[in-house]
Coordinates of C-alpha atoms in Angstrom, one line a residue:
Chain I
X72 CA 0.9 -63.5 10.4
X73 CA 1.7 -65.6 12.9
X74 CA 2.1 -63.6 16.1
X75 CA 5.7 -65.8 17.1
X76 CA 6.8 -65.0 13.7
X77 CA 5.7 -61.4 13.8
X78 CA 7.9 -61.5 17.3
X79 CA 11.0 -63.4 16.0
X80 CA 10.9 -60.8 13.5
X81 CA 10.8 -58.1 14.8
X82 CA 13.8 -59.0 17.1
X83 CA 16.0 -60.1 14.5
X84 CA 15.0 -56.8 12.2
X85 CA 15.5 -55.1 15.9
X86 CA 18.9 -56.5 16.0
X87 CA 20.4 -55.9 12.8
X88 CA 20.0 -52.1 13.2
X89 CA 21.7 -52.8 16.9
X90 CA 24.4 -53.5 15.6
X91 CA 24.8 -49.9 13.8
X92 CA 23.6 -47.9 17.2
X93 CA 26.3 -50.0 18.7
X94 CA 29.0 -49.2 16.1
X95 CA 28.1 -45.7 15.8
X96 CA 28.3 -45.4 20.3
X97 CA 31.9 -47.3 19.9
X98 CA 33.1 -43.8 18.3
X99 CA 31.3 -41.7 21.1
X100 CA 33.0 -43.9 23.8
X101 CA 36.7 -43.8 21.6
X102 CA 36.5 -40.0 22.5
X103 CA 35.0 -40.2 25.8
X104 CA 37.7 -43.0 27.4
X105 CA 40.8 -41.3 25.1
X106 CA 40.4 -37.5 24.4
X107 CA 38.3 -37.0 28.0
X108 CA 35.7 -35.3 26.0
X109 CA 31.7 -35.6 26.2
X110 CA 31.2 -35.1 22.9
X111 CA 27.7 -33.6 22.7
X112 CA 28.0 -32.9 19.2
X113 CA 28.8 -36.6 17.9
X114 CA 25.5 -36.9 15.8
X115 CA 26.4 -34.4 13.9
X116 CA 29.7 -35.7 12.9
X117 CA 27.4 -38.8 11.9
X118 CA 25.1 -36.4 9.8
X119 CA 28.3 -34.8 8.1
X120 CA 29.6 -37.8 7.3
X121 CA 26.0 -39.3 5.6
X122 CA 25.9 -35.7 3.6
X123 CA 29.5 -36.3 2.3
X124 CA 28.5 -39.6 1.7
X125 CA 25.5 -38.5 -0.3
X126 CA 27.8 -35.8 -2.1
X127 CA 30.1 -38.9 -3.0
X128 CA 28.0 -41.5 -3.9
X129 CA 24.8 -39.1 -5.2
X130 CA 21.3 -39.4 -5.4
X131 CA 19.6 -42.8 -6.9
X132 CA 18.6 -41.2 -10.3
X133 CA 22.1 -39.2 -10.3
X134 CA 24.7 -41.6 -8.8
X135 CA 28.5 -40.0 -9.0
X136 CA 31.4 -41.7 -7.8
X137 CA 31.3 -46.1 -7.5
X138 CA 30.3 -46.6 -3.9
X139 CA 33.6 -47.9 -2.6
X140 CA 35.7 -44.9 -4.5
X141 CA 32.9 -43.2 -2.8
X142 CA 33.0 -44.9 1.1
X143 CA 36.5 -44.5 0.5
X144 CA 36.8 -40.8 0.0
X145 CA 34.2 -39.8 2.8
X146 CA 36.2 -42.1 5.5
X147 CA 38.9 -39.9 4.5
X148 CA 37.0 -36.7 5.0
X149 CA 36.1 -38.1 8.1
X150 CA 39.0 -38.3 9.5
X151 CA 40.4 -35.5 8.2
X152 CA 37.7 -33.3 10.3
X153 CA 38.3 -35.5 13.2
X154 CA 41.8 -33.9 12.9
X155 CA 40.6 -30.4 12.4
X156 CA 38.0 -30.6 15.4
X157 CA 41.2 -31.9 17.2
X158 CA 43.6 -29.1 16.2
X159 CA 41.5 -26.3 15.9
X160 CA 39.5 -26.8 19.2
X161 CA 40.0 -29.3 21.6
X162 CA 43.5 -29.3 22.0
X163 CA 43.5 -26.3 23.4
X164 CA 41.2 -27.3 25.7
X165 CA 43.5 -30.2 27.1
X166 CA 44.0 -29.3 30.4
X167 CA 41.0 -27.7 31.0
X168 CA 38.0 -28.9 33.0
X169 CA 35.4 -31.6 31.5
X170 CA 32.5 -29.0 32.2
X171 CA 34.5 -26.8 29.7
X172 CA 34.9 -29.5 27.1
X173 CA 31.6 -30.6 27.3
X174 CA 30.6 -27.0 26.3
X175 CA 33.1 -26.5 23.7
X176 CA 31.2 -29.5 22.5
X177 CA 28.1 -27.5 22.6
X178 CA 29.8 -24.8 20.7
X179 CA 30.6 -27.4 18.2
X180 CA 26.8 -29.0 18.0
X181 CA 26.0 -25.2 17.0
X182 CA 28.7 -24.9 14.1
X183 CA 28.7 -28.2 12.7
X184 CA 24.5 -27.5 12.2
X185 CA 24.8 -24.2 10.7
X186 CA 27.6 -25.9 8.1
X187 CA 25.5 -29.0 7.5
X188 CA 22.4 -26.5 6.8
X189 CA 24.3 -23.9 4.9
X190 CA 26.0 -26.3 2.6
X191 CA 23.2 -29.5 1.9
X192 CA 19.8 -27.6 3.4
X193 CA 17.1 -29.2 5.2
X194 CA 15.2 -31.8 3.2
X195 CA 16.1 -35.3 3.4
X196 CA 18.4 -36.5 0.6
X197 CA 18.3 -40.1 -1.1
X198 CA 21.2 -41.9 -1.4
X199 CA 22.3 -44.2 -4.4
X200 CA 21.7 -47.9 -2.5
X201 CA 25.4 -48.8 -1.1
X202 CA 24.5 -52.1 -0.8
X203 CA 22.1 -54.4 -2.6
X204 CA 18.7 -54.0 -1.8
X205 CA 15.7 -56.2 -1.8
X206 CA 14.1 -58.4 0.7
X207 CA 15.6 -61.8 2.1
X208 CA 12.6 -64.9 2.8
X209 CA 14.3 -66.8 5.8
X210 CA 11.7 -69.4 6.6
X211 CA 8.7 -66.9 7.4
X212 CA 10.6 -64.1 8.0
X213 CA 11.4 -61.2 5.7
X214 CA 14.7 -59.1 6.1
X215 CA 15.7 -56.0 4.3
X216 CA 19.0 -57.2 2.7
X217 CA 20.5 -53.9 3.2
X218 CA 20.2 -54.2 6.8
X219 CA 22.0 -56.7 6.7
X220 CA 24.3 -55.9 5.1
X221 CA 24.7 -52.7 7.0
X222 CA 24.9 -55.4 10.5
X223 CA 27.9 -57.4 9.2
X224 CA 29.9 -53.9 8.3
X225 CA 28.9 -52.8 11.5
X226 CA 30.2 -55.8 13.3
X227 CA 33.0 -56.3 11.6
X228 CA 34.6 -52.6 12.0
X229 CA 33.3 -53.2 15.7
X230 CA 35.8 -56.0 15.7
X231 CA 38.2 -54.5 14.1
X232 CA 38.4 -51.4 16.9
X233 CA 38.0 -53.6 19.7
X234 CA 41.4 -55.2 17.6
X235 CA 43.0 -52.6 17.7
X236 CA 42.5 -51.0 21.3
X237 CA 43.7 -54.5 22.3
X238 CA 46.3 -56.1 20.1
X239 CA 48.3 -53.3 18.4
X240 CA 51.1 -51.4 19.7
X241 CA 49.3 -48.1 19.7
X242 CA 46.0 -49.2 20.9
X243 CA 47.3 -50.2 24.1
X244 CA 49.3 -47.4 24.4
X245 CA 46.3 -45.0 24.4
X246 CA 44.5 -47.4 26.9
X247 CA 47.4 -47.0 28.7
X248 CA 47.1 -43.0 28.1
X249 CA 43.3 -43.2 29.6
X250 CA 44.6 -45.1 32.5
X251 CA 47.0 -42.6 33.9
X252 CA 48.5 -39.7 31.4
X253 CA 51.6 -38.8 33.4
X254 CA 52.6 -42.4 33.9
X255 CA 52.2 -43.3 30.1
X256 CA 54.2 -40.1 29.6
X257 CA 56.9 -41.2 31.3
X258 CA 56.9 -44.2 29.1
X259 CA 56.9 -42.6 25.9
X260 CA 53.6 -42.4 25.0
X261 CA 52.2 -39.1 23.1
X262 CA 49.7 -37.7 24.4
X263 CA 48.9 -35.6 21.9
X264 CA 49.1 -38.7 18.6
X265 CA 46.5 -40.3 20.9
X266 CA 43.7 -37.9 21.0
X267 CA 44.8 -36.8 17.7
X268 CA 44.3 -41.1 16.7
X269 CA 41.2 -40.7 19.3
X270 CA 39.5 -38.0 17.4
X271 CA 39.8 -39.7 14.0
X272 CA 38.6 -42.9 14.9
X273 CA 35.5 -41.0 16.5
X274 CA 35.0 -39.1 13.1
X275 CA 35.3 -42.3 11.4
X276 CA 33.1 -44.6 13.1
X277 CA 30.4 -41.5 13.0
X278 CA 30.9 -40.9 9.5
X279 CA 30.6 -44.9 8.6
X280 CA 27.5 -45.1 11.1
X281 CA 25.8 -42.1 9.2
X282 CA 26.8 -43.9 6.1
X283 CA 24.8 -47.0 7.4
X284 CA 22.3 -45.3 9.0
X285 CA 21.5 -43.6 5.3
X286 CA 21.6 -46.3 3.8
X287 CA 18.5 -47.5 5.6
X288 CA 16.6 -44.7 6.2
X289 CA 17.7 -41.3 3.7
X290 CA 20.2 -38.8 4.8
X291 CA 18.7 -35.8 6.6
X292 CA 19.5 -33.2 9.6
X293 CA 17.6 -35.6 11.6
X294 CA 19.9 -38.0 12.0
X295 CA 21.1 -35.7 14.7
X296 CA 18.9 -37.1 17.1
X297 CA 21.7 -39.9 16.8
X298 CA 23.1 -38.3 19.7
X299 CA 20.1 -39.9 22.0
X300 CA 20.4 -43.0 20.7
X301 CA 24.3 -43.0 21.2
X302 CA 23.9 -41.8 25.2
X303 CA 21.1 -44.5 25.6
X304 CA 23.6 -47.2 24.3
X305 CA 26.7 -46.0 26.1
X306 CA 24.5 -45.4 29.8
X307 CA 23.3 -49.1 28.9
X308 CA 26.9 -50.3 27.9
X309 CA 28.7 -48.3 31.0
X310 CA 30.4 -44.8 29.7
X311 CA 33.9 -46.8 29.2
X312 CA 33.5 -50.7 27.8
X313 CA 33.8 -50.2 23.9
X314 CA 32.7 -53.9 23.6
X315 CA 29.7 -53.6 25.7
X316 CA 28.6 -50.6 23.2
X317 CA 27.2 -54.0 20.6
X318 CA 25.8 -55.5 23.5
X319 CA 24.0 -51.7 24.2
X320 CA 22.9 -51.6 21.0
X321 CA 21.3 -54.6 20.4
X322 CA 19.2 -54.2 23.8
X323 CA 18.4 -50.9 22.8
X324 CA 17.1 -51.1 19.0
X325 CA 15.3 -54.6 19.8
X326 CA 13.6 -52.9 22.6
X327 CA 12.5 -50.0 20.4
X328 CA 11.3 -52.3 17.9
X329 CA 8.9 -54.0 19.8
X330 CA 7.9 -50.7 21.6
X331 CA 7.0 -49.3 18.2
X332 CA 5.2 -52.2 16.9
X333 CA 3.0 -53.1 19.8
X334 CA 2.7 -49.8 21.5
X335 CA 3.2 -46.9 18.6
X336 CA 0.0 -46.7 17.0
X337 CA -1.2 -45.3 20.8
X338 CA 1.5 -42.9 21.5
X339 CA 3.2 -41.3 18.8
X340 CA 7.4 -41.3 19.0
X341 CA 7.0 -44.2 21.9
X342 CA 10.7 -45.4 20.9
X343 CA 12.4 -42.1 21.7
X344 CA 10.4 -41.9 25.0
X345 CA 11.1 -45.4 25.5
X346 CA 15.3 -45.1 25.4
X347 CA 15.4 -41.9 27.6
X348 CA 13.2 -44.3 30.2
X349 CA 15.9 -47.2 29.8
X350 CA 18.4 -44.9 30.6
X351 CA 16.8 -43.4 33.9
X352 CA 16.2 -46.8 34.8
X353 CA 19.9 -47.3 34.2
X354 CA 21.2 -44.4 36.0
X355 CA 18.8 -44.9 39.0
X356 CA 19.5 -48.7 39.5
X357 CA 23.2 -49.5 38.1
X358 CA 25.5 -46.4 37.2
X359 CA 27.9 -47.8 35.7
X360 CA 26.3 -49.7 33.1
X361 CA 25.7 -53.3 31.9
X362 CA 29.4 -53.7 31.0
X363 CA 30.9 -50.8 32.7
X364 CA 34.1 -51.3 34.9
X365 CA 34.8 -48.0 36.3
X366 CA 31.6 -47.3 39.2
X367 CA 31.0 -43.8 38.8
X368 CA 31.0 -41.5 41.4
X369 CA 28.0 -40.6 43.9
X370 CA 27.5 -38.0 46.2
Chain S
X1115 CA 30.6 -11.0 41.0
X1116 CA 33.6 -10.3 43.5
X1117 CA 33.7 -7.7 45.8
X1118 CA 36.9 -8.9 47.6
X1119 CA 39.2 -6.2 47.4
X1120 CA 36.8 -3.1 48.0
X1121 CA 35.3 -3.9 51.5
X1122 CA 32.5 -1.4 53.1
X1123 CA 32.9 -0.2 56.8
X1124 CA 29.9 -2.6 57.5
X1125 CA 28.5 -5.7 56.5
X1126 CA 25.3 -4.5 55.8
X1127 CA 26.5 -2.1 53.2
X1128 CA 28.9 -4.7 51.8
X1129 CA 26.2 -7.1 50.6
X1130 CA 23.3 -4.5 50.0
X1131 CA 22.7 -4.5 46.3
X1132 CA 23.2 -1.1 44.8
X1133 CA 26.2 0.1 46.9
X1134 CA 26.9 3.9 46.9
X1135 CA 25.7 7.2 45.4
X1136 CA 27.4 5.9 41.6
X1137 CA 25.6 2.8 41.9
X1138 CA 21.9 4.4 42.6
X1139 CA 22.7 6.9 40.0
X1140 CA 23.7 3.8 37.7
X1141 CA 20.6 2.2 38.3
X1142 CA 18.1 5.2 37.7
X1143 CA 19.9 5.9 34.1
X1144 CA 18.8 2.2 33.9
X1145 CA 15.9 2.9 35.2
X1146 CA 14.9 5.8 33.1
X1147 CA 16.8 4.3 29.7
X1148 CA 14.7 1.0 30.0
X1149 CA 11.0 3.1 30.4
X1150 CA 11.8 5.5 27.4
X1151 CA 13.3 2.9 25.0
X1152 CA 10.0 1.6 23.6
X1153 CA 8.8 5.6 23.1
X1154 CA 12.1 6.3 20.8
X1155 CA 12.2 2.9 19.3
X1156 CA 8.3 3.2 18.0
X1157 CA 9.7 6.8 16.5
X1158 CA 11.5 4.7 13.7
X1159 CA 8.8 2.1 12.0
X1160 CA 7.0 -0.6 13.3
X1161 CA 6.7 -3.1 16.7
X1162 CA 9.2 -5.1 15.6
X1163 CA 11.8 -3.6 18.6
X1164 CA 8.9 -3.7 20.7
X1165 CA 8.9 -7.4 19.8
X1166 CA 12.5 -8.1 20.2
X1167 CA 12.7 -6.2 23.5
X1168 CA 9.5 -8.1 25.0
X1169 CA 11.1 -11.3 23.6
X1170 CA 14.5 -10.8 25.2
X1171 CA 13.0 -9.8 28.8
X1172 CA 10.8 -13.5 28.7
X1173 CA 14.3 -15.1 28.2
X1174 CA 16.2 -13.2 30.8
X1175 CA 14.0 -14.6 33.2
X1176 CA 14.3 -18.4 32.3
X1177 CA 18.1 -17.6 31.9
X1178 CA 18.1 -16.5 35.7
X1179 CA 16.7 -19.8 35.9
X1180 CA 18.7 -22.0 34.3
X1181 CA 21.8 -19.4 36.4
X1182 CA 20.5 -20.5 39.4
X1183 CA 21.0 -24.4 38.6
X1184 CA 23.8 -24.7 36.7
X1185 CA 26.0 -21.6 37.3
X1186 CA 25.4 -20.6 40.7
X1187 CA 24.0 -25.0 41.7
X1188 CA 26.6 -26.4 39.2
X1189 CA 23.6 -29.0 37.7
X1190 CA 24.4 -28.9 34.0
X1191 CA 20.4 -29.0 32.7
X1192 CA 20.0 -29.8 28.7
X1193 CA 16.1 -29.4 29.8
X1194 CA 15.8 -26.0 30.4
X1195 CA 13.2 -25.2 27.6
X1196 CA 11.2 -28.1 29.1
X1197 CA 10.6 -26.4 31.8
X1198 CA 9.4 -23.7 30.1
X1199 CA 7.1 -26.0 28.0
X1200 CA 5.8 -27.4 31.1
X1201 CA 5.0 -24.0 32.4
X1202 CA 3.6 -23.0 29.1
X1203 CA 1.1 -25.8 28.6
X1204 CA 0.2 -26.4 31.5
X1205 CA -0.7 -23.0 31.4
X1206 CA -2.7 -23.1 27.9
X1207 CA -4.6 -25.9 29.5
X1208 CA -5.8 -24.4 32.8
X1209 CA -6.5 -21.2 30.7
X1210 CA -8.0 -22.5 27.3
X1211 CA -9.6 -26.2 28.1
X1212 CA -10.3 -26.2 31.6
X1213 CA -11.5 -22.4 32.1
X1214 CA -9.5 -21.3 35.0
X1215 CA -9.0 -17.4 35.7
X1216 CA -5.6 -15.9 34.0
X1217 CA -3.9 -15.5 37.3
X1218 CA -5.0 -18.3 39.2
X1219 CA -3.8 -20.5 35.8
X1220 CA -0.6 -18.8 35.9
X1221 CA 0.0 -19.5 39.5
X1222 CA -0.5 -23.0 39.7
X1223 CA 1.5 -23.5 36.9
X1224 CA 4.7 -21.7 37.8
X1225 CA 3.6 -23.9 41.1
X1226 CA 3.3 -27.3 38.8
X1227 CA 6.3 -26.2 36.6
X1228 CA 8.1 -25.6 40.0
X1229 CA 7.1 -29.7 41.2
X1230 CA 8.1 -31.0 38.0
X1231 CA 11.6 -29.4 38.4
X1232 CA 11.9 -31.3 41.4
X1233 CA 10.9 -34.3 40.2
X1234 CA 13.6 -33.8 37.5
X1235 CA 16.1 -33.1 40.4
X1236 CA 15.1 -36.3 42.5
X1237 CA 17.0 -38.6 40.2
X1238 CA 19.8 -36.4 39.3
X1239 CA 20.6 -35.3 42.8
X1240 CA 21.8 -38.5 42.7
X1241 CA 24.5 -38.4 39.8
X1242 CA 27.4 -36.1 38.7
X1243 CA 28.2 -34.1 36.0
X1244 CA 27.1 -35.4 33.0
X1245 CA 25.1 -38.0 34.0
X1246 CA 22.5 -35.3 35.4
X1247 CA 22.7 -33.5 31.7
X1248 CA 22.0 -36.6 30.4
X1249 CA 19.3 -36.8 32.7
X1250 CA 18.1 -33.4 31.8
X1251 CA 18.1 -34.1 28.6
X1252 CA 15.9 -37.4 28.6
X1253 CA 13.5 -35.1 30.7
X1254 CA 13.1 -32.8 27.7
X1255 CA 12.6 -35.7 25.3
X1256 CA 9.8 -37.5 27.4
X1257 CA 8.3 -34.2 28.2
X1258 CA 8.2 -33.2 24.4
X1259 CA 6.3 -36.4 23.2
X1260 CA 3.9 -36.7 26.2
X1261 CA 2.8 -33.1 25.4
X1262 CA 2.5 -34.1 21.5
X1263 CA 0.4 -36.9 22.5
X1264 CA -1.7 -35.2 24.7
X1265 CA -4.6 -34.7 23.5
X1266 CA -5.6 -32.1 26.2
X1267 CA -2.7 -30.9 24.9
X1268 CA -3.9 -30.2 21.1
X1269 CA -1.0 -33.1 20.0
X1270 CA 1.3 -31.7 17.4
X1271 CA -1.0 -28.6 16.4
X1272 CA -0.8 -27.4 20.1
X1273 CA -3.0 -24.7 21.7
X1274 CA -4.3 -21.1 20.8
X1275 CA -6.6 -18.2 22.1
X1276 CA -4.5 -18.4 25.0
X1277 CA -5.7 -15.0 27.7
X1278 CA -3.4 -12.0 28.1
X1279 CA -2.9 -10.9 31.8
X1280 CA -4.6 -8.0 33.3
X1281 CA -3.9 -6.0 36.3
X1282 CA -6.9 -4.2 37.9
X1283 CA -9.0 -2.2 35.2
X1284 CA -5.8 -2.4 32.5
X1285 CA -5.5 -5.2 30.4
X1286 CA -2.3 -5.9 28.5
X1287 CA -2.6 -6.3 25.2
X1288 CA -0.3 -4.3 23.0
X1289 CA 3.1 -5.2 22.5
X1290 CA 4.2 -1.8 24.4
X1291 CA 2.1 -2.3 27.4
X1292 CA 3.5 -5.8 27.8
X1293 CA 6.7 -5.0 27.5
X1294 CA 6.3 -2.4 31.1
X1295 CA 4.7 -5.8 32.5
X1296 CA 7.5 -7.7 31.6
X1297 CA 10.0 -5.3 32.5
X1298 CA 8.3 -5.0 35.9
X1299 CA 8.3 -8.9 36.0
X1300 CA 11.9 -9.2 34.6
X1301 CA 12.7 -7.0 37.6
X1302 CA 11.5 -8.0 40.1
X1303 CA 13.3 -11.3 39.1
X1304 CA 16.4 -10.3 38.7
X1305 CA 16.3 -8.6 42.5
X1306 CA 14.8 -11.9 43.5
X1307 CA 17.7 -14.1 42.0
X1308 CA 20.2 -11.5 43.5
X1309 CA 18.5 -11.7 46.7
X1310 CA 19.0 -15.1 46.7
X1311 CA 22.5 -15.1 45.8
X1312 CA 23.4 -13.5 48.6
X1313 CA 21.5 -15.9 50.9
X1314 CA 22.3 -18.6 53.2
X1315 CA 20.8 -20.7 50.5
X1316 CA 22.2 -19.4 47.4
X1317 CA 25.9 -19.5 49.1
X1318 CA 24.7 -23.1 49.6
X1319 CA 24.2 -23.7 46.0
X1320 CA 27.3 -22.1 45.7
X1321 CA 29.5 -24.6 48.4
X1322 CA 27.5 -27.5 46.6
X1323 CA 28.7 -26.2 43.2
X1324 CA 32.6 -25.2 43.8
X1325 CA 33.1 -29.1 46.3
X1326 CA 30.4 -31.3 47.4
X1327 CA 32.2 -33.0 49.9
X1328 CA 33.6 -29.3 51.6
X1329 CA 30.2 -28.7 51.3
X1330 CA 28.6 -31.2 53.1
X1331 CA 31.5 -30.7 56.0
X1332 CA 30.0 -27.5 56.2
X1333 CA 26.9 -29.0 57.4
X1334 CA 24.9 -27.9 54.2
X1335 CA 22.5 -31.1 52.9
X1336 CA 24.3 -31.5 49.2
X1337 CA 21.2 -33.1 48.0
X1338 CA 18.9 -30.9 49.5
X1339 CA 20.8 -28.0 48.0
X1340 CA 20.4 -29.4 44.7
X1341 CA 16.7 -29.9 45.2
X1342 CA 16.3 -26.6 45.8
X1343 CA 18.4 -25.5 43.0
X1344 CA 16.0 -27.2 40.8
X1345 CA 12.9 -25.9 42.6
X1346 CA 13.8 -22.0 42.2
X1347 CA 15.4 -22.4 39.1
X1348 CA 12.0 -24.2 37.0
X1349 CA 10.0 -21.7 39.1
X1350 CA 12.2 -18.9 36.6
X1351 CA 11.5 -21.4 34.1
X1352 CA 8.1 -21.6 34.6
X1353 CA 7.1 -17.8 34.9
X1354 CA 8.9 -17.3 31.6
X1355 CA 7.2 -20.3 30.0
X1356 CA 3.6 -18.8 31.5
X1357 CA 4.3 -15.5 30.0
X1358 CA 5.6 -16.6 27.1
X1359 CA 2.6 -18.0 25.7
X1360 CA 0.4 -15.7 26.8
X1361 CA 2.6 -12.9 25.3
X1362 CA 2.1 -15.1 22.1
X1363 CA -0.8 -16.3 22.7
X1364 CA -0.3 -19.8 21.7
X1365 CA 1.9 -22.8 22.7
X1366 CA 3.3 -25.4 20.2
X1367 CA 5.4 -28.7 20.6
X1368 CA 8.1 -26.1 18.6
X1369 CA 8.1 -23.4 20.5
X1370 CA 10.7 -24.6 22.8
X1371 CA 13.5 -26.7 21.6
X1372 CA 16.6 -28.2 22.5
X1373 CA 18.3 -25.8 20.7
X1374 CA 17.3 -23.0 23.4
X1375 CA 18.0 -25.2 25.7
X1376 CA 21.5 -25.6 24.0
X1377 CA 21.4 -21.5 24.1
X1378 CA 20.3 -20.8 27.0
X1379 CA 23.7 -22.3 28.7
X1380 CA 25.6 -20.8 25.9
X1381 CA 24.0 -17.3 27.4
X1382 CA 25.6 -17.9 30.7
X1383 CA 28.4 -19.4 29.6
X1384 CA 28.9 -16.0 27.7
X1385 CA 27.6 -13.8 30.4
X1386 CA 29.8 -15.5 33.2
X1387 CA 28.5 -18.6 35.1
X1388 CA 27.1 -18.1 38.8
X1389 CA 26.5 -14.3 38.3
X1390 CA 22.8 -12.6 38.1
X1391 CA 24.4 -9.9 36.1
X1392 CA 25.8 -12.3 33.7
X1393 CA 23.0 -13.8 33.0
X1394 CA 21.3 -10.7 31.6
X1395 CA 24.4 -9.9 29.5
X1396 CA 24.5 -13.0 27.9
X1397 CA 20.9 -13.1 27.0
X1398 CA 21.4 -9.1 25.7
X1399 CA 24.8 -10.6 23.7
X1400 CA 23.0 -13.5 22.1
X1401 CA 20.0 -11.6 21.2
X1402 CA 22.0 -9.0 19.7
X1403 CA 23.7 -10.8 17.8
X1404 CA 20.7 -13.2 16.4
X1405 CA 18.8 -9.5 15.7
X1406 CA 21.8 -8.1 14.3
X1407 CA 22.4 -11.4 11.6
X1408 CA 18.2 -11.0 11.4
X1409 CA 18.6 -7.8 10.1
X1410 CA 21.4 -8.1 7.6
X1411 CA 19.8 -10.7 6.1
X1412 CA 17.0 -8.7 5.9
X1413 CA 18.1 -6.1 4.7
X1414 CA 19.5 -7.8 1.3
X1415 CA 23.2 -6.2 1.4
X1416 CA 24.3 -9.5 1.7
X1417 CA 22.3 -11.8 -0.5
X1418 CA 21.5 -14.7 1.5
X1419 CA 18.3 -17.4 1.2
X1420 CA 16.3 -17.5 4.4
X1421 CA 17.9 -20.9 5.0
X1422 CA 21.2 -19.0 4.8
X1423 CA 20.0 -17.0 7.8
X1424 CA 18.7 -19.8 10.3
X1425 CA 22.3 -22.1 9.7
X1426 CA 24.2 -18.4 9.8
X1427 CA 22.5 -18.0 13.4
X1428 CA 23.6 -21.5 14.2
X1429 CA 27.1 -21.4 12.9
X1430 CA 27.5 -18.2 15.0
X1431 CA 26.1 -18.5 18.4
X1432 CA 28.1 -21.8 18.0
X1433 CA 31.1 -20.0 17.2
X1434 CA 30.5 -17.4 20.6
X1435 CA 30.0 -20.2 22.5
X1436 CA 33.4 -22.0 21.5
X1437 CA 35.4 -18.2 21.3
X1438 CA 34.0 -17.4 25.0
X1439 CA 34.8 -20.8 26.5
X1440 CA 38.3 -21.3 25.0
X1441 CA 39.4 -17.4 25.4
X1442 CA 37.2 -15.7 27.8
X1443 CA 35.9 -18.8 30.2
X1444 CA 34.5 -16.4 33.2
X1445 CA 32.4 -14.3 30.9
X1446 CA 31.3 -10.7 29.8
X1447 CA 31.1 -10.0 33.5
X1448 CA 35.0 -10.4 34.0
X1449 CA 36.2 -8.7 31.2
X1450 CA 33.7 -6.0 32.6
X1451 CA 35.3 -6.4 36.1
X1452 CA 38.5 -5.8 34.0
X1453 CA 38.0 -3.2 32.2
X1454 CA 36.6 -1.2 35.4
X1455 CA 40.4 -2.5 36.9
X1456 CA 42.0 -1.1 34.7
X1457 CA 40.0 2.1 34.3
X1458 CA 40.4 2.4 38.0
X1459 CA 44.2 2.2 38.3
X1460 CA 45.1 3.8 34.8
X1461 CA 47.9 4.9 34.0
X1462 CA 49.4 1.9 35.9
X1463 CA 49.0 -1.7 34.7
X1464 CA 47.2 -4.1 36.5

């Protein structure tokens, strides 16, 4: 194949995955900004979402519910999960240090891992197609149809979430609560409601992202490594930028795609190493990320 | 450990590791108990419990290191098991591929691990809080992939036939001899860690953890303190990694997982952040929990699949961490102190 065409194809297919990464990272940022939790268990929320979706959608051999119903049911379960996590755990830790909530999320990681392992096992499960499958020819470039669909849905969702935080009353109130909790309270913003909404949104995005990734690669525990991707994306984007996540996702996924195509033969898992090295470089050169507003504390 | 309430007559006695007649008696009892323990256990059936004790001792050494980095100096590390991995792999490569004698290989491997610790600390010392956690996480992922791809490290199969240590004419091969060897090693590490905690360096770690600005105001070199913490902490991890590899005579990539890093953090939370005894208690607690769960599922009293028993361990560990951070954030050490106080003051309340 023509090397230029190959390069273009790698970039485009990477960008499609990047959109999904960006969407997933948004959920992490929402929890970090609005619930003030560095949720290391976030990848596990996506895993739970993907397995719940599999339960509703069914395997390719034995589909269960029609896809739209299954997706709605999954997202409803995700909202429930988010609310339960907030109610049982993080509401009780609202006045604790960030280290304490971080440790609590480590514990949550173990609990969710145990839950998924005991309910669904450790095997990779194939899911019935959520999007139409098949190759799509554009000139010399071949793209997978499901990637394109997943990308479109991801971008749409990202747009809706950005709109929510910029235009709606509740979204603006939540941003106010992030800026200054005490001042927001005096203006009648309910910090509890804000935290509940943040956890629901975070869990829904995680589940949606989990489904999108699962349509591409199947449902398995390996999805939990998503948190590494998420961390890379949010650090590239800047910890507090929702919109920057999409850009960060694009940079990461395109880079990973290129690196794994050109150097994957010499070093297995080079795409993971690439994302980690990217994290280190960003942290050293520009710790607030490409789109972050608040400079992080330097010693 | 807080000694604020009861000061001794002079400073030497105040900072002594073991105070008074009661302290020495407790130590003697503990010493006899740990020495006799494997003899008692070997009466039961097999060497299972001695093996369990050996892994517990190795974990104690590793967690003492994390206690220095995270508990004392306040740098959250998610990459601690990668230090063990580094120590273990370098040990295995030196001893099996390059033919170094055991003790030289062990020494070099521990030193190399501590140097890697400083290397990791270099980006980490310029950042705070979660960013340090992310840097150490990145270090874990990178080192895992490097060892997996290194042909001299045996790829995904790892290396086997790693030799065991010998002290003079004594070869350490059987589980019981390993137990006494590791007991001695752990005791040295505990004494070293406890001595560090009351030295100038250890106190500078605590100052950095509690408030970096104040610490630098007191003339403490903050980046230097963090570098030292990472050096000493990864030194402990290196020791644990080297002897872990040597004890199981092999090293593989899945031997030191990210989950181990997470459980190590859980152990210092459960034991009590910043105290040497807390690290030991935390390890004992979670190791016992794991073994009890294992016994329950293995005995077949409750019909559970192997898969479910592994899942149960994850869930129970996670739950233990959550419950401790939510309700007893100062860990078992605080619980112990409280019990001691209320015992002394009985029948009066607090």
